[in-house]
Each structure stands twice: as C-alpha cells, then as structure tokens.
C-alpha cells in the first residue's frame, strides 16, 4: 500500500505544478497591465476621429451636398457616438502582484483531498489489500490455509461490502468443511451481487449436499429460481442429475448431465459427469456410449506412411534426418507430435500420438484434424533450411489408432 500512495503522490505532482505555475508570471503580467492603463490614449484618439468626421460633414454642407437639416442630424449622431466612446468608466484599482496567492494553496489542498476521497470511494484499495494479504501469507514460512482464512475474516469485518472478500471466503470455507460459514459467505455475496444464476446455483448445490443429497423445499426453490433465469445453468443441471441417479431414474440423470456438459468448459468436471453417464448406462443394462470428443482424446492419433519421390532420391544420403510432424491447422500451437527417423528407413510407417508430443500443453489428441509435414534435413536441424526436401498433407482426421488406415505423405518438393 505504501507504493500505491507514493504512486498517487507522484501523479499529483504535475497537477499541483500546473496550479503553481501561473504565480511565476504574476509580477510580469501585473506590470504589463499597469503600463497599459497608464499609457491608455483611446479617449484622445476618439476625439481626433470625431473632429475629422465633423470637418468632413461641414465641408459637405458648404458644397451643398447636404442641407441644414441633414447636417444637424448627422452632427448629432457624431456627438452621441463620441459621448459613448469617451464616457468615463471607473476602473477598479489594480491589485498587487501577490494578491490571491493564498487561494492557490487552498486549491492545492482541495485537489489532494478530493483525489484521496474519490479513490477511497471509487478505487480498488480494498482489493489491493486482499492481494497484499494473500502475498503476506504466501511469503510467511509459517503461512497456512487457516492463517489465510483468519486474515480474510479480518478483512470481512473491515470491508463488509466488498464482494471479493466473500467470493474468496466461500470456497475456503467449503474446502475446509465449514459448511455453515460457507453458506453465510455465499448469502452475503448474493446480497451484494444480486440473485444471479451462478451464485444461486452454488447455494442450491451446497444446501443440497448439506441435506445429504436430498432435494428439500429450500433447495427446490433455489433450483426453480435459477432455471427460470438460466435453463442451461450447468451446476443446477448436475445437481438434478445426482438427485435423479440417487432416485434410480438413470435416464433422467443422463439427460441432465448431458445438458450440463454442453455448458461446462472445465475438463475435470466434464470427465466426472461422463463417468457418471457411463455408470448410469451400466445400471440400465446398456452398452456405455463413448462421446465423440472423448473418443478423440483416448488412444487417438494418425498412422502415416512416408515415401520419397524417386526423382529426389539422388539429393539425399541415407544418414539424413527425417522429421515427421503433426501441427494444428491454425498454426497457433507448438508441434503436436514429432517422430524422427533417417532416410535409410524410407519408406516407413510411423504413429503420431500423444507419446510423440513435445509438450503436455500441445498434444494431437486435443484436435480433430491436423496438418502433416515430412521434411528431410541433411543438417539435422529442427528449423527448415534452404535445400531441405519436404512433403505435406492438409486436414488429416485424428482418430483411434486401432481403426485408422495409414495416410501417405510423399516427399516431393524442395524447400527454398
């Protein structure tokens, strides 16, 4: 927090400098205004202009260009204009150059006070405190989950209206088995954030398990309120699936879990629900289904038969390295699978599966289609070099290895 206030102070410095800067020019501006008022000759200039116009008007009368009535009318207009231009206007006394200096410090104090108050009301100081608490516990050699909960409970007393406090405490209480406190934290969060489907669904779920997986009237009311706002809410659908499974209505459980899976991104939760679906199907005496997405992830890959174009055979040696690579179609991930061999082994058939992955974050089982690239590298470098031979194949389907037929890639081009 000290760094935060230092940063705020640094940002206020330019604002305060802008307020002070006019004072540096006050003396010069005062002297200029004083000299202007002392040397003001506008009245004399207006009288001189009046005399020239009056002389011109008299000359026109003598020439007979205007009659006496017109002369008197125009002369009266000139006199009226002169009176307006030369009327005495009392000037306010020029104040000293130091006048009003006390206002600047007052304004500076007001700017600082308003900035601090505004930040305290609208800023995220409370969230920064929560982050500092988390870092403090993590850096403490004796830090523990109990210590973290204790620190967060202190913040709950200091920041009772901060939703991030309660959204942090709720899962902590739940993970440590303090269900009544978890319910209280979640209900407090709902008071602050409103009765939105995700929060209502979590409250229904925790009350459902506290009631030993019984769909009580209170839980049912929460379920109905949630589904009225969001019929696809996955947490509630999962809860209803558990209730149907416990009641022996396996088909209903399967239907609820399938709808939940369609709206869940967490792979661990999806896997658990699919396991539940398989168990329900076994209880019904039917052959468990394998979800199409799951089928790709289990024992999936590509069988590749690699051959060298006879016209290029003279350009390679038997010891040159062959890289067989699978990539995602968008080219956004690292290579999904790589097999390394030698030209002497061609033609050959290789298997590209997760065992050939370069990284756990990029595996061939994560995609439905892949692009195959086969490259012959005399230098043995993984990066393509001019003169390397290669062949590729776009949009190859990824599927179960046992059922897959090998696709053929011919090395028939030269990398330039």
mmCIF file of C-alpha atoms in Angstrom:
data_model
loop_
_atom_site.group_PDB
_atom_site.id
_atom_site.type_symbol
_atom_site.label_atom_id
_atom_site.label_comp_id
_atom_site.label_asym_id
_atom_site.label_seq_id
_atom_site.Cartn_x
_atom_site.Cartn_y
_atom_site.Cartn_z
ATOM 1 C CA UNK A 1 0.000 0.000 0.000
ATOM 2 C CA UNK A 2 2.919 2.355 0.636
ATOM 3 C CA UNK A 3 3.936 2.062 -3.017
ATOM 4 C CA UNK A 4 0.367 2.840 -4.047
ATOM 5 C CA UNK A 5 0.262 6.087 -2.114
ATOM 6 C CA UNK A 6 3.694 7.015 -3.429
ATOM 7 C CA UNK A 7 2.388 6.478 -6.961
ATOM 8 C CA UNK A 8 -0.667 8.634 -6.250
ATOM 9 C CA UNK A 9 1.583 11.364 -4.857
ATOM 10 C CA UNK A 10 3.794 11.242 -7.947
ATOM 11 C CA UNK A 11 0.737 11.608 -10.182
ATOM 12 C CA UNK A 12 -0.489 14.589 -8.162
ATOM 13 C CA UNK A 13 2.795 16.473 -8.545
ATOM 14 C CA UNK A 14 2.166 17.585 -12.190
ATOM 15 C CA UNK A 15 -1.351 18.741 -11.261
ATOM 16 C CA UNK A 16 -0.051 20.812 -8.369
ATOM 17 C CA UNK A 17 2.723 22.220 -10.568
ATOM 18 C CA UNK A 18 0.130 23.454 -13.070
ATOM 19 C CA UNK A 19 -1.664 25.252 -10.256
ATOM 20 C CA UNK A 20 1.529 26.940 -9.046
ATOM 21 C CA UNK A 21 2.993 27.856 -12.451
ATOM 22 C CA UNK A 22 0.800 30.996 -13.020
ATOM 23 C CA UNK A 23 2.244 32.565 -9.873
ATOM 24 C CA UNK A 24 5.660 32.718 -11.517
ATOM 25 C CA UNK A 25 4.321 35.095 -14.209
ATOM 26 C CA UNK A 26 2.134 37.176 -11.878
ATOM 27 C CA UNK A 27 4.653 40.046 -11.481
ATOM 28 C CA UNK A 28 5.229 40.425 -15.227
ATOM 29 C CA UNK A 29 1.510 40.392 -16.004
ATOM 30 C CA UNK A 30 0.850 42.958 -13.269
ATOM 31 C CA UNK A 31 3.484 45.329 -14.672
ATOM 32 C CA UNK A 32 2.123 44.977 -18.220
ATOM 33 C CA UNK A 33 -1.436 45.798 -17.109
ATOM 34 C CA UNK A 34 -0.220 48.803 -15.085
ATOM 35 C CA UNK A 35 1.724 50.194 -18.050
ATOM 36 C CA UNK A 36 -1.225 49.685 -20.366
ATOM 37 C CA UNK A 37 -3.596 51.612 -18.087
ATOM 38 C CA UNK A 38 -1.053 54.385 -17.565
ATOM 39 C CA UNK A 39 -0.500 54.914 -21.305
ATOM 40 C CA UNK A 40 -4.072 54.409 -22.487
ATOM 41 C CA UNK A 41 -4.796 57.118 -25.173
ATOM 42 C CA UNK A 42 -8.014 55.729 -26.538
ATOM 43 C CA UNK A 43 -10.053 58.808 -25.462
ATOM 44 C CA UNK A 44 -7.738 61.232 -27.327
ATOM 45 C CA UNK A 45 -7.891 59.045 -30.419
ATOM 46 C CA UNK A 46 -11.702 59.036 -30.345
ATOM 47 C CA UNK A 47 -11.810 62.887 -30.113
ATOM 48 C CA UNK A 48 -9.425 63.188 -33.052
ATOM 49 C CA UNK A 49 -11.599 60.893 -35.148
ATOM 50 C CA UNK A 50 -14.690 62.974 -34.199
ATOM 51 C CA UNK A 51 -13.058 66.226 -35.323
ATOM 52 C CA UNK A 52 -12.062 64.743 -38.708
ATOM 53 C CA UNK A 53 -15.574 63.430 -39.367
ATOM 54 C CA UNK A 54 -17.174 66.753 -38.261
ATOM 55 C CA UNK A 55 -14.889 68.718 -40.583
ATOM 56 C CA UNK A 56 -15.828 66.409 -43.438
ATOM 57 C CA UNK A 57 -19.512 66.908 -42.638
ATOM 58 C CA UNK A 58 -19.173 70.755 -42.611
ATOM 59 C CA UNK A 59 -17.384 70.650 -45.940
ATOM 60 C CA UNK A 60 -20.233 68.634 -47.443
ATOM 61 C CA UNK A 61 -22.756 71.254 -46.202
ATOM 62 C CA UNK A 62 -20.771 74.142 -47.721
ATOM 63 C CA UNK A 63 -20.636 72.314 -51.088
ATOM 64 C CA UNK A 64 -24.373 71.900 -50.933
ATOM 65 C CA UNK A 65 -24.202 68.098 -50.836
ATOM 66 C CA UNK A 66 -26.450 68.060 -47.760
ATOM 67 C CA UNK A 67 -28.979 70.524 -46.415
ATOM 68 C CA UNK A 68 -29.007 72.076 -42.919
ATOM 69 C CA UNK A 69 -31.469 69.529 -41.506
ATOM 70 C CA UNK A 70 -29.350 66.595 -42.690
ATOM 71 C CA UNK A 71 -26.216 68.315 -41.318
ATOM 72 C CA UNK A 72 -27.752 68.747 -37.865
ATOM 73 C CA UNK A 73 -28.935 65.139 -37.843
ATOM 74 C CA UNK A 74 -25.516 63.715 -38.790
ATOM 75 C CA UNK A 75 -23.681 66.059 -36.374
ATOM 76 C CA UNK A 76 -25.926 64.888 -33.548
ATOM 77 C CA UNK A 77 -25.147 61.281 -34.378
ATOM 78 C CA UNK A 78 -21.384 62.007 -34.300
ATOM 79 C CA UNK A 79 -21.651 63.701 -30.919
ATOM 80 C CA UNK A 80 -23.689 60.831 -29.498
ATOM 81 C CA UNK A 81 -21.075 58.343 -30.751
ATOM 82 C CA UNK A 82 -18.262 60.427 -29.209
ATOM 83 C CA UNK A 83 -20.029 60.529 -25.881
ATOM 84 C CA UNK A 84 -20.411 56.758 -25.883
ATOM 85 C CA UNK A 85 -16.741 56.184 -26.783
ATOM 86 C CA UNK A 86 -15.332 58.700 -24.309
ATOM 87 C CA UNK A 87 -17.739 58.228 -21.401
ATOM 88 C CA UNK A 88 -15.841 57.995 -18.150
ATOM 89 C CA UNK A 89 -15.612 54.430 -16.962
ATOM 90 C CA UNK A 90 -14.296 53.922 -13.500
ATOM 91 C CA UNK A 91 -11.565 51.343 -13.429
ATOM 92 C CA UNK A 92 -11.164 49.056 -10.486
ATOM 93 C CA UNK A 93 -7.853 49.630 -8.698
ATOM 94 C CA UNK A 94 -5.147 47.299 -9.919
ATOM 95 C CA UNK A 95 -4.335 44.813 -7.176
ATOM 96 C CA UNK A 96 -0.802 43.904 -6.209
ATOM 97 C CA UNK A 97 1.003 41.007 -7.870
ATOM 98 C CA UNK A 98 0.826 38.980 -4.661
ATOM 99 C CA UNK A 99 -2.944 39.299 -4.268
ATOM 100 C CA UNK A 100 -4.824 35.994 -4.169
ATOM 101 C CA UNK A 101 -1.772 33.851 -3.534
ATOM 102 C CA UNK A 102 -3.459 32.266 -0.535
ATOM 103 C CA UNK A 103 -6.100 30.783 -2.861
ATOM 104 C CA UNK A 104 -3.539 28.603 -4.646
ATOM 105 C CA UNK A 105 -2.503 26.573 -1.576
ATOM 106 C CA UNK A 106 -6.172 26.178 -0.676
ATOM 107 C CA UNK A 107 -6.936 24.842 -4.151
ATOM 108 C CA UNK A 108 -3.923 22.522 -3.963
ATOM 109 C CA UNK A 109 -5.111 21.105 -0.648
ATOM 110 C CA UNK A 110 -8.607 20.693 -2.100
ATOM 111 C CA UNK A 111 -7.239 18.815 -5.142
ATOM 112 C CA UNK A 112 -5.289 16.412 -2.923
ATOM 113 C CA UNK A 113 -8.229 15.886 -0.554
ATOM 114 C CA UNK A 114 -10.730 15.286 -3.356
ATOM 115 C CA UNK A 115 -8.348 12.860 -5.093
ATOM 116 C CA UNK A 116 -7.808 10.814 -1.938
ATOM 117 C CA UNK A 117 -11.500 10.769 -1.008
ATOM 118 C CA UNK A 118 -12.527 9.835 -4.549
ATOM 119 C CA UNK A 119 -10.035 6.965 -4.630
ATOM 120 C CA UNK A 120 -11.215 5.685 -1.270
ATOM 121 C CA UNK A 121 -14.817 5.722 -2.535
ATOM 122 C CA UNK A 122 -14.339 4.564 -6.127
ATOM 123 C CA UNK A 123 -10.884 2.988 -6.199
ATOM 124 C CA UNK A 124 -9.816 -0.603 -5.646
ATOM 125 C CA UNK A 125 -7.899 -0.052 -2.435
ATOM 126 C CA UNK A 126 -9.771 -2.893 -0.747
ATOM 127 C CA UNK A 127 -8.868 -5.369 -3.486
ATOM 128 C CA UNK A 128 -5.232 -4.351 -3.244
ATOM 129 C CA UNK A 129 -5.381 -5.078 0.480
ATOM 130 C CA UNK A 130 -6.722 -8.565 -0.296
ATOM 131 C CA UNK A 131 -3.853 -9.148 -2.701
ATOM 132 C CA UNK A 132 -1.381 -7.947 -0.086
ATOM 133 C CA UNK A 133 -2.891 -10.368 2.453
ATOM 134 C CA UNK A 134 -2.519 -13.257 0.028
ATOM 135 C CA UNK A 135 1.113 -12.401 -0.702
ATOM 136 C CA UNK A 136 1.826 -11.955 3.008
ATOM 137 C CA UNK A 137 0.558 -15.460 3.810
ATOM 138 C CA UNK A 138 2.392 -16.992 0.846
ATOM 139 C CA UNK A 139 5.678 -15.368 1.865
ATOM 140 C CA UNK A 140 5.299 -16.323 5.518
ATOM 141 C CA UNK A 141 7.282 -19.530 6.276
ATOM 142 C CA UNK A 142 4.572 -20.470 8.752
ATOM 143 C CA UNK A 143 1.736 -19.441 6.483
ATOM 144 C CA UNK A 144 -1.174 -21.843 6.250
ATOM 145 C CA UNK A 145 -4.715 -22.070 4.965
ATOM 146 C CA UNK A 146 -6.005 -21.377 8.475
ATOM 147 C CA UNK A 147 -3.895 -18.219 8.646
ATOM 148 C CA UNK A 148 -5.210 -17.114 5.258
ATOM 149 C CA UNK A 149 -8.812 -17.641 6.373
ATOM 150 C CA UNK A 150 -8.142 -15.694 9.563
ATOM 151 C CA UNK A 151 -6.682 -12.770 7.598
ATOM 152 C CA UNK A 152 -9.628 -12.790 5.197
ATOM 153 C CA UNK A 153 -12.095 -12.831 8.082
ATOM 154 C CA UNK A 154 -10.400 -9.694 9.405
ATOM 155 C CA UNK A 155 -10.905 -8.078 6.029
ATOM 156 C CA UNK A 156 -14.549 -9.179 6.027
ATOM 157 C CA UNK A 157 -15.034 -7.068 9.166
ATOM 158 C CA UNK A 158 -13.225 -4.112 7.639
ATOM 159 C CA UNK A 159 -14.750 -4.448 4.158
ATOM 160 C CA UNK A 160 -18.200 -5.980 4.674
ATOM 161 C CA UNK A 161 -19.457 -4.681 1.318
ATOM 162 C CA UNK A 162 -16.539 -5.874 -0.809
ATOM 163 C CA UNK A 163 -17.779 -8.839 -2.909
ATOM 164 C CA UNK A 164 -14.246 -10.090 -3.487
ATOM 165 C CA UNK A 165 -13.859 -10.763 0.237
ATOM 166 C CA UNK A 166 -16.862 -13.078 0.321
ATOM 167 C CA UNK A 167 -16.118 -14.720 -3.024
ATOM 168 C CA UNK A 168 -12.720 -15.635 -1.572
ATOM 169 C CA UNK A 169 -14.021 -16.817 1.790
ATOM 170 C CA UNK A 170 -16.814 -19.002 0.362
ATOM 171 C CA UNK A 171 -14.576 -21.590 -1.381
ATOM 172 C CA UNK A 172 -12.118 -21.510 1.532
ATOM 173 C CA UNK A 173 -14.874 -22.422 3.974
ATOM 174 C CA UNK A 174 -16.195 -25.077 1.596
ATOM 175 C CA UNK A 175 -12.786 -26.694 1.093
ATOM 176 C CA UNK A 176 -12.175 -26.822 4.838
ATOM 177 C CA UNK A 177 -15.582 -28.329 5.563
ATOM 178 C CA UNK A 178 -17.027 -25.257 7.311
ATOM 179 C CA UNK A 179 -20.349 -25.508 5.508
ATOM 180 C CA UNK A 180 -22.450 -23.146 7.672
ATOM 181 C CA UNK A 181 -19.823 -20.424 7.242
ATOM 182 C CA UNK A 182 -19.654 -21.169 3.525
ATOM 183 C CA UNK A 183 -23.423 -20.685 3.260
ATOM 184 C CA UNK A 184 -23.239 -17.415 5.202
ATOM 185 C CA UNK A 185 -20.433 -16.123 2.960
ATOM 186 C CA UNK A 186 -22.339 -17.083 -0.179
ATOM 187 C CA UNK A 187 -25.566 -15.500 1.047
ATOM 188 C CA UNK A 188 -23.678 -12.310 1.866
ATOM 189 C CA UNK A 189 -22.205 -12.351 -1.635
ATOM 190 C CA UNK A 190 -25.697 -12.745 -3.103
ATOM 191 C CA UNK A 191 -26.885 -9.739 -1.083
ATOM 192 C CA UNK A 192 -24.122 -7.657 -2.654
ATOM 193 C CA UNK A 193 -24.089 -9.013 -6.223
ATOM 194 C CA UNK A 194 -27.787 -9.829 -6.555
ATOM 195 C CA UNK A 195 -29.620 -13.099 -7.135
ATOM 196 C CA UNK A 196 -27.777 -14.110 -10.284
ATOM 197 C CA UNK A 197 -27.896 -17.729 -11.584
ATOM 198 C CA UNK A 198 -24.262 -18.781 -10.874
ATOM 199 C CA UNK A 199 -24.472 -17.743 -7.223
ATOM 200 C CA UNK A 200 -27.954 -19.191 -6.713
ATOM 201 C CA UNK A 201 -26.779 -22.448 -8.287
ATOM 202 C CA UNK A 202 -23.833 -22.701 -5.897
ATOM 203 C CA UNK A 203 -26.101 -22.001 -2.931
ATOM 204 C CA UNK A 204 -28.525 -24.701 -4.105
ATOM 205 C CA UNK A 205 -25.644 -27.151 -4.561
ATOM 206 C CA UNK A 206 -24.109 -26.608 -1.127
ATOM 207 C CA UNK A 207 -27.505 -26.795 0.619
ATOM 208 C CA UNK A 208 -28.259 -29.962 -1.383
ATOM 209 C CA UNK A 209 -25.143 -31.696 -0.079
ATOM 210 C CA UNK A 210 -25.677 -30.343 3.449
ATOM 211 C CA UNK A 211 -29.094 -32.016 3.316
ATOM 212 C CA UNK A 212 -27.347 -35.293 2.455
ATOM 213 C CA UNK A 213 -28.266 -35.110 -1.249
ATOM 214 C CA UNK A 214 -31.932 -34.505 -0.580
ATOM 215 C CA UNK A 215 -33.909 -32.103 -2.771
ATOM 216 C CA UNK A 216 -35.546 -30.174 0.064
ATOM 217 C CA UNK A 217 -38.144 -27.462 -0.469
ATOM 218 C CA UNK A 218 -35.486 -24.809 0.094
ATOM 219 C CA UNK A 219 -33.154 -26.391 -2.461
ATOM 220 C CA UNK A 220 -36.002 -26.879 -4.928
ATOM 221 C CA UNK A 221 -36.945 -23.204 -4.625
ATOM 222 C CA UNK A 222 -33.358 -22.200 -5.406
ATOM 223 C CA UNK A 223 -33.266 -24.612 -8.364
ATOM 224 C CA UNK A 224 -36.511 -23.231 -9.767
ATOM 225 C CA UNK A 225 -35.343 -19.634 -9.382
ATOM 226 C CA UNK A 226 -32.044 -20.430 -11.093
ATOM 227 C CA UNK A 227 -33.561 -22.325 -14.027
ATOM 228 C CA UNK A 228 -36.132 -19.586 -14.549
ATOM 229 C CA UNK A 229 -33.272 -17.172 -15.236
ATOM 230 C CA UNK A 230 -30.937 -19.639 -16.980
ATOM 231 C CA UNK A 231 -32.376 -23.010 -18.097
ATOM 232 C CA UNK A 232 -28.879 -24.207 -19.090
ATOM 233 C CA UNK A 233 -27.152 -23.482 -15.771
ATOM 234 C CA UNK A 234 -24.704 -26.449 -15.508
ATOM 235 C CA UNK A 235 -24.307 -26.538 -11.719
ATOM 236 C CA UNK A 236 -28.039 -26.946 -11.189
ATOM 237 C CA UNK A 237 -28.308 -29.479 -14.023
ATOM 238 C CA UNK A 238 -25.529 -31.517 -12.426
ATOM 239 C CA UNK A 239 -27.341 -31.373 -9.083
ATOM 240 C CA UNK A 240 -30.580 -32.564 -10.664
ATOM 241 C CA UNK A 241 -28.665 -35.371 -12.354
ATOM 242 C CA UNK A 242 -27.326 -36.562 -8.997
ATOM 243 C CA UNK A 243 -30.805 -36.453 -7.482
ATOM 244 C CA UNK A 244 -32.253 -38.453 -10.383
ATOM 245 C CA UNK A 245 -29.414 -41.001 -10.169
ATOM 246 C CA UNK A 246 -29.974 -41.458 -6.417
ATOM 247 C CA UNK A 247 -33.683 -41.975 -7.135
ATOM 248 C CA UNK A 248 -32.956 -44.679 -9.711
ATOM 249 C CA UNK A 249 -34.090 -42.560 -12.680
ATOM 250 C CA UNK A 250 -30.903 -43.158 -14.666
ATOM 251 C CA UNK A 251 -32.210 -41.896 -17.989
ATOM 252 C CA UNK A 252 -33.218 -38.579 -16.396
ATOM 253 C CA UNK A 253 -29.789 -38.353 -14.772
ATOM 254 C CA UNK A 254 -28.120 -38.929 -18.138
ATOM 255 C CA UNK A 255 -30.254 -36.228 -19.758
ATOM 256 C CA UNK A 256 -29.404 -33.676 -17.068
ATOM 257 C CA UNK A 257 -25.690 -34.475 -17.170
ATOM 258 C CA UNK A 258 -25.524 -34.276 -20.963
ATOM 259 C CA UNK A 259 -27.135 -30.823 -20.874
ATOM 260 C CA UNK A 260 -24.672 -29.784 -18.176
ATOM 261 C CA UNK A 261 -21.656 -30.993 -20.200
ATOM 262 C CA UNK A 262 -22.762 -28.836 -23.120
ATOM 263 C CA UNK A 263 -22.284 -25.732 -20.972
ATOM 264 C CA UNK A 264 -19.138 -26.640 -18.987
ATOM 265 C CA UNK A 265 -15.593 -25.739 -20.003
ATOM 266 C CA UNK A 266 -13.729 -27.314 -17.073
ATOM 267 C CA UNK A 267 -12.334 -30.639 -18.401
ATOM 268 C CA UNK A 268 -12.178 -32.212 -14.920
ATOM 269 C CA UNK A 269 -15.865 -31.591 -14.282
ATOM 270 C CA UNK A 270 -16.761 -32.820 -17.771
ATOM 271 C CA UNK A 271 -14.795 -36.027 -17.188
ATOM 272 C CA UNK A 272 -16.600 -36.637 -13.886
ATOM 273 C CA UNK A 273 -20.002 -36.179 -15.489
ATOM 274 C CA UNK A 274 -19.111 -38.526 -18.339
ATOM 275 C CA UNK A 275 -18.071 -41.140 -15.810
ATOM 276 C CA UNK A 276 -21.456 -40.687 -14.165
ATOM 277 C CA UNK A 277 -23.207 -41.140 -17.510
ATOM 278 C CA UNK A 278 -21.329 -44.392 -18.141
ATOM 279 C CA UNK A 279 -22.251 -45.724 -14.696
ATOM 280 C CA UNK A 280 -25.889 -44.803 -15.264
ATOM 281 C CA UNK A 281 -25.865 -46.604 -18.610
ATOM 282 C CA UNK A 282 -24.362 -49.684 -16.998
ATOM 283 C CA UNK A 283 -27.088 -49.593 -14.344
ATOM 284 C CA UNK A 284 -29.636 -49.508 -17.172
ATOM 285 C CA UNK A 285 -28.008 -52.579 -18.735
ATOM 286 C CA UNK A 286 -26.956 -50.865 -21.957
ATOM 287 C CA UNK A 287 -23.549 -50.537 -23.570
ATOM 288 C CA UNK A 288 -21.911 -47.331 -22.374
ATOM 289 C CA UNK A 289 -21.516 -44.728 -25.086
ATOM 290 C CA UNK A 290 -18.244 -43.021 -25.892
ATOM 291 C CA UNK A 291 -18.674 -39.347 -26.523
ATOM 292 C CA UNK A 292 -17.236 -38.270 -29.911
ATOM 293 C CA UNK A 293 -14.987 -35.701 -28.248
ATOM 294 C CA UNK A 294 -13.842 -38.254 -25.699
ATOM 295 C CA UNK A 295 -13.105 -40.774 -28.419
ATOM 296 C CA UNK A 296 -10.613 -38.371 -29.933
ATOM 297 C CA UNK A 297 -8.857 -37.978 -26.617
ATOM 298 C CA UNK A 298 -8.443 -41.669 -25.846
ATOM 299 C CA UNK A 299 -5.854 -43.647 -27.906
ATOM 300 C CA UNK A 300 -6.109 -41.194 -30.794
ATOM 301 C CA UNK A 301 -3.558 -40.244 -33.399
ATOM 302 C CA UNK A 302 -2.586 -40.696 -37.041
ATOM 303 C CA UNK A 303 -0.830 -43.531 -38.895
ATOM 304 C CA UNK A 304 1.485 -42.042 -41.515
ATOM 305 C CA UNK A 305 3.237 -43.854 -44.357
ATOM 306 C CA UNK A 306 6.204 -41.827 -45.573
ATOM 307 C CA UNK A 307 7.799 -42.267 -49.012
ATOM 308 C CA UNK A 308 10.451 -40.403 -51.014
ATOM 309 C CA UNK A 309 9.866 -39.323 -54.601
ATOM 310 C CA UNK A 310 12.266 -41.274 -56.820
ATOM 311 C CA UNK A 311 13.266 -38.119 -58.692
ATOM 312 C CA UNK A 312 14.706 -36.657 -55.478
ATOM 313 C CA UNK A 313 16.444 -39.804 -54.247
ATOM 314 C CA UNK A 314 19.814 -38.593 -55.587
ATOM 315 C CA UNK A 315 19.692 -35.457 -53.467
ATOM 316 C CA UNK A 316 19.772 -37.184 -50.070
ATOM 317 C CA UNK A 317 22.028 -39.530 -48.106
ATOM 318 C CA UNK A 318 20.909 -42.499 -46.072
ATOM 319 C CA UNK A 319 22.020 -40.759 -42.863
ATOM 320 C CA UNK A 320 19.987 -37.600 -43.458
ATOM 321 C CA UNK A 321 17.363 -36.911 -40.780
ATOM 322 C CA UNK A 322 13.647 -37.266 -41.469
ATOM 323 C CA UNK A 323 11.144 -35.295 -39.341
ATOM 324 C CA UNK A 324 7.508 -36.386 -39.392
ATOM 325 C CA UNK A 325 5.440 -33.659 -37.727
ATOM 326 C CA UNK A 326 1.758 -33.059 -36.963
ATOM 327 C CA UNK A 327 0.571 -29.481 -36.460
ATOM 328 C CA UNK A 328 -2.762 -27.837 -35.703
ATOM 329 C CA UNK A 329 -4.483 -26.351 -38.740
ATOM 330 C CA UNK A 330 -4.371 -22.781 -37.406
ATOM 331 C CA UNK A 331 -0.639 -22.987 -36.647
ATOM 332 C CA UNK A 332 -1.152 -21.481 -33.190
ATOM 333 C CA UNK A 333 0.273 -24.369 -31.133
ATOM 334 C CA UNK A 334 3.709 -25.993 -30.936
ATOM 335 C CA UNK A 335 4.104 -29.242 -32.911
ATOM 336 C CA UNK A 336 1.502 -31.739 -31.667
ATOM 337 C CA UNK A 337 3.641 -34.795 -32.387
ATOM 338 C CA UNK A 338 7.109 -35.350 -33.866
ATOM 339 C CA UNK A 339 8.826 -38.579 -34.956
ATOM 340 C CA UNK A 340 12.483 -38.540 -36.020
ATOM 341 C CA UNK A 341 13.990 -41.114 -38.358
ATOM 342 C CA UNK A 342 16.576 -41.489 -41.153
ATOM 343 C CA UNK A 343 16.304 -41.639 -44.929
ATOM 344 C CA UNK A 344 17.609 -45.206 -44.871
ATOM 345 C CA UNK A 345 14.348 -46.258 -43.174
ATOM 346 C CA UNK A 346 12.156 -44.980 -46.042
ATOM 347 C CA UNK A 347 9.549 -45.981 -46.982
ATOM 348 C CA UNK A 348 8.194 -46.418 -43.463
ATOM 349 C CA UNK A 349 5.020 -46.169 -41.407
ATOM 350 C CA UNK A 350 5.019 -44.170 -38.160
ATOM 351 C CA UNK A 351 2.424 -43.467 -35.500
ATOM 352 C CA UNK A 352 1.805 -39.908 -34.357
ATOM 353 C CA UNK A 353 0.061 -39.936 -30.977
ATOM 354 C CA UNK A 354 0.404 -38.294 -27.579
ATOM 355 C CA UNK A 355 3.528 -40.291 -26.828
ATOM 356 C CA UNK A 356 5.263 -38.268 -29.559
ATOM 357 C CA UNK A 357 4.136 -34.893 -28.144
ATOM 358 C CA UNK A 358 6.735 -32.235 -27.419
ATOM 359 C CA UNK A 359 4.663 -30.592 -24.674
ATOM 360 C CA UNK A 360 1.736 -31.629 -22.448
ATOM 361 C CA UNK A 361 0.019 -28.407 -23.497
ATOM 362 C CA UNK A 362 0.068 -29.378 -27.186
ATOM 363 C CA UNK A 363 -0.968 -32.951 -27.977
ATOM 364 C CA UNK A 364 -2.513 -34.478 -31.057
ATOM 365 C CA UNK A 365 -5.463 -35.795 -29.036
ATOM 366 C CA UNK A 366 -6.541 -32.182 -28.494
ATOM 367 C CA UNK A 367 -7.543 -31.689 -32.138
ATOM 368 C CA UNK A 368 -9.863 -33.376 -34.604
ATOM 369 C CA UNK A 369 -7.731 -32.621 -37.654
ATOM 370 C CA UNK A 370 -4.048 -31.978 -38.158
ATOM 371 C CA UNK A 371 -1.614 -30.948 -40.861
ATOM 372 C CA UNK A 372 1.214 -33.385 -41.606
ATOM 373 C CA UNK A 373 4.657 -32.172 -42.648
ATOM 374 C CA UNK A 374 7.516 -34.536 -43.507
ATOM 375 C CA UNK A 375 10.960 -32.973 -44.007
ATOM 376 C CA UNK A 376 14.383 -34.368 -44.873
ATOM 377 C CA UNK A 377 17.150 -32.328 -43.223
ATOM 378 C CA UNK A 378 20.791 -33.033 -44.201
ATOM 379 C CA UNK A 379 21.887 -30.775 -41.309
ATOM 380 C CA UNK A 380 19.626 -32.491 -38.789
ATOM 381 C CA UNK A 381 18.270 -29.131 -37.591
ATOM 382 C CA UNK A 382 14.666 -28.837 -36.458
ATOM 383 C CA UNK A 383 14.283 -25.474 -38.217
ATOM 384 C CA UNK A 384 13.739 -25.732 -42.009
ATOM 385 C CA UNK A 385 16.779 -24.796 -44.075
ATOM 386 C CA UNK A 386 17.026 -23.958 -47.800
ATOM 387 C CA UNK A 387 17.603 -27.162 -49.748
ATOM 388 C CA UNK A 388 15.625 -29.388 -47.356
ATOM 389 C CA UNK A 389 13.180 -31.768 -49.025
ATOM 390 C CA UNK A 390 9.612 -31.953 -47.785
ATOM 391 C CA UNK A 391 6.063 -33.113 -48.374
ATOM 392 C CA UNK A 392 2.831 -32.269 -46.563
ATOM 393 C CA UNK A 393 -0.806 -33.196 -46.268
ATOM 394 C CA UNK A 394 -3.594 -30.880 -45.119
ATOM 395 C CA UNK A 395 -6.610 -31.650 -42.898
ATOM 396 C CA UNK A 396 -5.913 -35.229 -41.821
ATOM 397 C CA UNK A 397 -8.503 -36.621 -39.401
ATOM 398 C CA UNK A 398 -7.370 -37.652 -35.935
ATOM 399 C CA UNK A 399 -9.000 -40.791 -34.578
ATOM 400 C CA UNK A 400 -8.487 -44.096 -32.750
ATOM 401 C CA UNK A 401 -5.181 -45.620 -33.811
ATOM 402 C CA UNK A 402 -6.507 -49.188 -33.959
ATOM 403 C CA UNK A 403 -9.143 -48.338 -36.555
ATOM 404 C CA UNK A 404 -7.130 -45.864 -38.596
ATOM 405 C CA UNK A 405 -5.692 -46.556 -42.021
ATOM 406 C CA UNK A 406 -2.311 -45.058 -42.744
ATOM 407 C CA UNK A 407 -2.280 -41.878 -44.796
ATOM 408 C CA UNK A 408 0.562 -41.434 -47.269
ATOM 409 C CA UNK A 409 2.831 -38.424 -47.462
ATOM 410 C CA UNK A 410 5.332 -38.245 -50.325
ATOM 411 C CA UNK A 411 8.487 -36.139 -50.018
ATOM 412 C CA UNK A 412 8.430 -34.471 -53.416
ATOM 413 C CA UNK A 413 9.433 -30.784 -53.018
ATOM 414 C CA UNK A 414 12.490 -28.670 -52.180
ATOM 415 C CA UNK A 415 12.387 -26.005 -49.516
ATOM 416 C CA UNK A 416 13.685 -22.686 -50.819
#
